Short mmCIF file of C-alpha atoms in Angstrom, two decimals:
data_model
loop_
_atom_site.label_atom_id
_atom_site.label_comp_id
_atom_site.label_asym_id
_atom_site.label_seq_id
_atom_site.Cartn_x
_atom_site.Cartn_y
_atom_site.Cartn_z
CA MET A 1 -1.85 9.50 -1.90
CA LEU A 2 -1.33 6.56 -3.20
CA SER A 3 -1.85 5.15 -6.67
CA ASP A 4 -4.65 2.98 -7.97
CA ASP A 5 -2.39 -0.12 -8.43
CA HIS A 6 0.20 1.04 -5.35
CA LEU A 7 -0.47 -2.67 -3.82
CA CYS A 8 0.66 -4.29 -7.23
CA THR A 9 3.50 -2.91 -8.17
CA LEU A 10 6.70 -4.09 -8.91
CA PRO A 11 8.97 -1.63 -9.37
CA VAL A 12 11.94 -2.38 -12.15
CA ASN A 13 15.12 -3.49 -10.61
CA SER A 14 13.71 -4.06 -7.55
CA VAL A 15 13.91 -7.00 -4.76
CA GLU A 16 10.32 -7.77 -5.92
CA ARG A 17 10.01 -8.01 -9.24
CA ASN A 18 13.38 -10.12 -9.02
CA VAL A 19 11.86 -12.44 -6.65
CA ALA A 20 8.66 -12.13 -8.18
CA LEU A 21 10.10 -13.55 -11.86
CA GLN A 22 12.20 -16.17 -10.48
CA ALA A 23 9.07 -17.33 -8.39
CA LEU A 24 7.33 -17.33 -11.98
CA GLY A 25 9.98 -18.23 -14.61
CA ALA A 26 9.54 -15.61 -16.63
CA GLY A 27 11.71 -12.45 -18.15
CA ASP A 28 8.30 -10.71 -18.09
CA TYR A 29 4.42 -10.86 -16.22
CA ARG A 30 1.26 -9.97 -16.48
CA SER A 31 -0.81 -8.40 -13.53
CA THR A 32 -4.42 -8.54 -11.99
CA ILE A 33 -5.60 -6.13 -9.37
CA PHE A 34 -8.30 -7.35 -7.21
CA ALA A 35 -8.06 -4.92 -4.59
CA ARG A 36 -6.89 -0.74 -5.41
CA PRO A 37 -6.21 1.24 -1.79
CA HIS A 38 -9.63 2.41 -1.56
CA THR A 39 -11.10 -1.27 -1.82
CA PHE A 40 -8.43 -2.90 0.10
CA ILE A 41 -9.15 -0.94 3.11
CA ASP A 42 -12.87 -1.49 2.68
CA ARG A 43 -12.25 -5.12 2.99
CA MET A 44 -9.98 -5.38 5.64
CA GLU A 45 -12.54 -2.76 7.68
CA ASP A 46 -15.61 -5.31 6.63
CA GLY A 47 -13.01 -8.39 7.58
CA LEU A 48 -12.59 -6.59 11.61
CA LEU A 49 -16.32 -6.16 11.84
CA GLN A 50 -17.27 -9.47 10.13
CA ARG A 51 -14.95 -11.69 12.14
CA GLU A 52 -15.96 -13.33 15.11
CA ASP A 53 -14.50 -14.33 18.03
CA GLY A 54 -12.31 -17.22 17.84
CA GLN A 55 -12.22 -17.06 14.03
CA ASP A 56 -10.46 -15.57 11.27
CA ALA A 57 -11.51 -13.49 8.56
CA SER A 58 -11.48 -14.57 4.38
CA PRO A 59 -8.96 -14.15 3.04
CA THR A 60 -8.51 -10.50 0.48
CA ASP A 61 -7.07 -11.52 -2.67
CA VAL A 62 -5.09 -8.32 -3.68
CA CYS A 63 -2.88 -9.19 -6.41
CA LEU A 64 -1.95 -11.90 -8.93
CA PHE A 65 1.42 -12.07 -10.71
CA GLN A 66 1.41 -14.73 -13.95
CA SER A 67 4.15 -15.57 -16.02
CA GLY A 68 4.01 -12.94 -19.78
CA GLY A 69 4.81 -14.68 -22.89
CA GLY A 70 2.79 -18.54 -22.70
CA GLY A 71 4.25 -19.34 -18.70
CA SER A 72 2.27 -21.38 -16.77
CA GLY A 73 3.59 -20.12 -12.96
CA SER A 74 1.81 -17.32 -10.73
CA VAL A 75 1.56 -15.29 -7.73
CA ARG A 76 -0.87 -14.81 -5.51
CA VAL A 77 -0.78 -11.98 -2.93
CA SER A 78 -3.66 -11.56 0.05
CA TYR A 79 -3.78 -10.46 3.77
CA GLN A 80 -6.86 -11.94 6.24
CA TRP A 81 -6.48 -10.52 9.72
CA ALA A 82 -6.41 -14.04 12.31
CA VAL A 83 -6.82 -14.68 16.40
CA PRO A 84 -3.13 -14.40 17.49
CA VAL A 85 -0.69 -17.23 18.82
CA LYS A 86 1.99 -16.23 20.89
CA GLY A 87 5.39 -16.60 18.98
CA GLU A 88 3.28 -18.35 16.06
CA VAL A 89 2.03 -17.20 12.67
CA ALA A 90 -1.72 -17.00 13.30
CA GLY A 91 -3.74 -18.85 10.73
CA ARG A 92 -3.49 -22.33 9.50
CA SER A 93 0.22 -23.59 8.24
CA PRO A 94 0.70 -24.31 4.52
CA LEU A 95 1.23 -28.16 3.57
CA GLU A 96 5.01 -28.81 4.27
CA GLY A 97 5.39 -25.69 6.11
CA LYS A 98 9.35 -25.17 7.76
CA ARG A 99 9.24 -22.23 10.58
CA TYR A 100 11.43 -19.02 10.34
CA THR A 101 11.11 -15.72 11.08
CA VAL A 102 10.94 -12.16 9.14
CA ASN A 103 12.65 -9.43 10.84
CA THR A 104 11.76 -10.91 14.27
CA LEU A 105 8.14 -11.93 13.06
CA PRO A 106 6.87 -15.57 13.15
CA ALA A 107 6.71 -16.96 9.60
CA GLU A 108 6.21 -20.11 7.94
CA ALA A 109 7.11 -21.33 3.76
CA GLY A 110 6.34 -24.09 2.37
CA GLY A 111 4.52 -26.24 -0.60
CA ILE A 112 3.83 -23.47 -2.90
CA GLU A 113 3.10 -20.61 -0.05
CA SER A 114 4.67 -18.58 2.53
CA LYS A 115 2.80 -16.33 5.05
CA PHE A 116 4.07 -15.06 8.54
CA SER A 117 2.13 -12.78 10.78
CA PHE A 118 1.75 -9.04 13.00
CA SER A 119 0.31 -6.83 14.52
CA CYS A 120 -0.93 -3.67 12.65
CA VAL A 121 -2.71 -1.01 14.81
CA MET A 122 -5.18 0.82 12.12
CA PRO A 123 -6.15 4.49 13.02
CA GLY A 124 -9.51 5.52 14.16
CA LYS A 125 -12.84 3.76 14.94
CA ASN A 126 -10.87 0.71 13.86
CA ARG A 127 -7.82 0.81 16.49
CA ALA A 128 -9.66 -1.07 19.73
CA LEU A 129 -10.49 -4.00 16.52
CA SER A 130 -7.15 -4.12 15.20
CA LYS A 131 -5.14 -4.80 18.30
CA GLN A 132 -6.69 -7.37 19.07
CA VAL A 133 -5.68 -9.33 15.87
CA GLN A 134 -2.80 -10.08 13.62
CA LEU A 135 -3.01 -9.83 9.91
CA ILE A 136 -1.34 -12.78 7.73
CA ALA A 137 0.73 -11.39 4.96
CA TRP A 138 0.19 -14.90 2.35
CA ALA A 139 1.71 -15.34 -0.79
CA THR A 140 1.21 -18.44 -2.86
CA PHE A 141 3.26 -19.85 -5.92
CA THR A 142 1.99 -22.21 -9.03
CA GLY A 143 3.72 -23.45 -11.83
CA GLU A 144 7.27 -22.58 -10.24
CA PRO A 145 10.18 -24.17 -11.54
CA ARG A 146 11.34 -26.43 -8.39
CA GLY A 147 14.95 -26.96 -8.97
CA GLY A 148 17.07 -25.96 -6.24
CA VAL A 149 16.80 -25.98 -2.68
CA ARG A 150 14.02 -25.87 -0.86
CA ARG A 151 15.65 -23.23 1.83
CA SER A 152 16.53 -20.65 -1.27
CA ARG A 153 13.29 -20.86 -2.48
CA ASP A 154 11.67 -20.53 0.76
CA VAL A 155 13.38 -17.38 1.68
CA GLN A 156 12.57 -16.07 -1.57
CA HIS A 157 9.06 -16.07 -0.71
CA LEU A 158 9.37 -14.85 2.17
CA GLU A 159 11.04 -11.80 0.83
CA LEU A 160 8.43 -11.73 -1.78
CA THR A 161 5.54 -11.46 0.51
CA TYR A 162 7.43 -9.10 3.15
CA LEU A 163 7.74 -6.91 0.65
CA MET A 164 4.27 -6.87 -0.60
CA ALA A 165 3.31 -6.22 2.85
CA ARG A 166 5.08 -3.38 3.35
CA LYS A 167 2.56 -1.85 0.28
CA ALA A 168 -0.12 -2.90 2.76
CA VAL A 169 1.01 -1.56 5.86
CA ASP A 170 1.27 1.67 4.04
CA VAL A 171 -2.18 1.68 3.01
CA LEU A 172 -3.83 0.96 5.86
CA GLY A 173 -1.92 3.36 7.37
CA CYS A 174 -0.93 0.95 10.23
CA GLU A 175 0.48 3.14 13.51
CA ASN A 176 2.61 1.08 14.69
CA ALA A 177 4.52 0.96 12.06
CA PRO A 178 5.07 -3.24 12.37
CA LEU A 179 7.21 -3.71 9.26
CA GLN A 180 10.96 -1.87 9.23
CA GLY A 181 14.06 -2.44 7.36
CA ASP A 182 14.39 -4.71 4.21
CA PRO A 183 13.41 -8.41 5.45
CA VAL A 184 15.92 -11.11 7.08
CA VAL A 185 15.11 -14.45 6.81
CA VAL A 186 15.82 -16.68 9.53
CA SER A 187 15.39 -20.77 10.37
CA ALA A 188 13.33 -20.90 13.41
CA ALA A 189 14.28 -23.31 16.03
CA ALA A 190 12.58 -26.55 16.30
CA PRO A 191 10.11 -25.88 19.51
#
């Protein structure tokens, strides 16, 4: 049984907590949980059923992390189903997005967004529908300090997006175990 805060937990001394705090430009954070595991499953199942052929489902917001102590940074984590595009990230691209791979999965990061998509074969009655689409993991970063090298920031954003998506995979019970190992982010070759 997964805890109610499983999707939005940032364990102490974890990579995801460290990356989130760096993105927030803060030593502490507060979190808002928009979807607990049972609610997340229901929303993602509804997204599968309501998705029209050729149309991406609406994103489901799951977590919002905000700077503690009056800072202005935030990180929003969300997921959606989208029509697959061979070799590319499904769904719309972030503004100023650059292409990467995360553990060989197509990914994009730029501006304030990072995302990657992958196959998540859900168990039971949703198996057939889930095989037809890709699950997109999104993270949106606002109010973040802009210093440093863009590629380093993109890599950190994609690492956090991947680590948070592993929690969604746990909750959805993806039978194909799509996210294995720690995230390895590599710049993708230009098309």
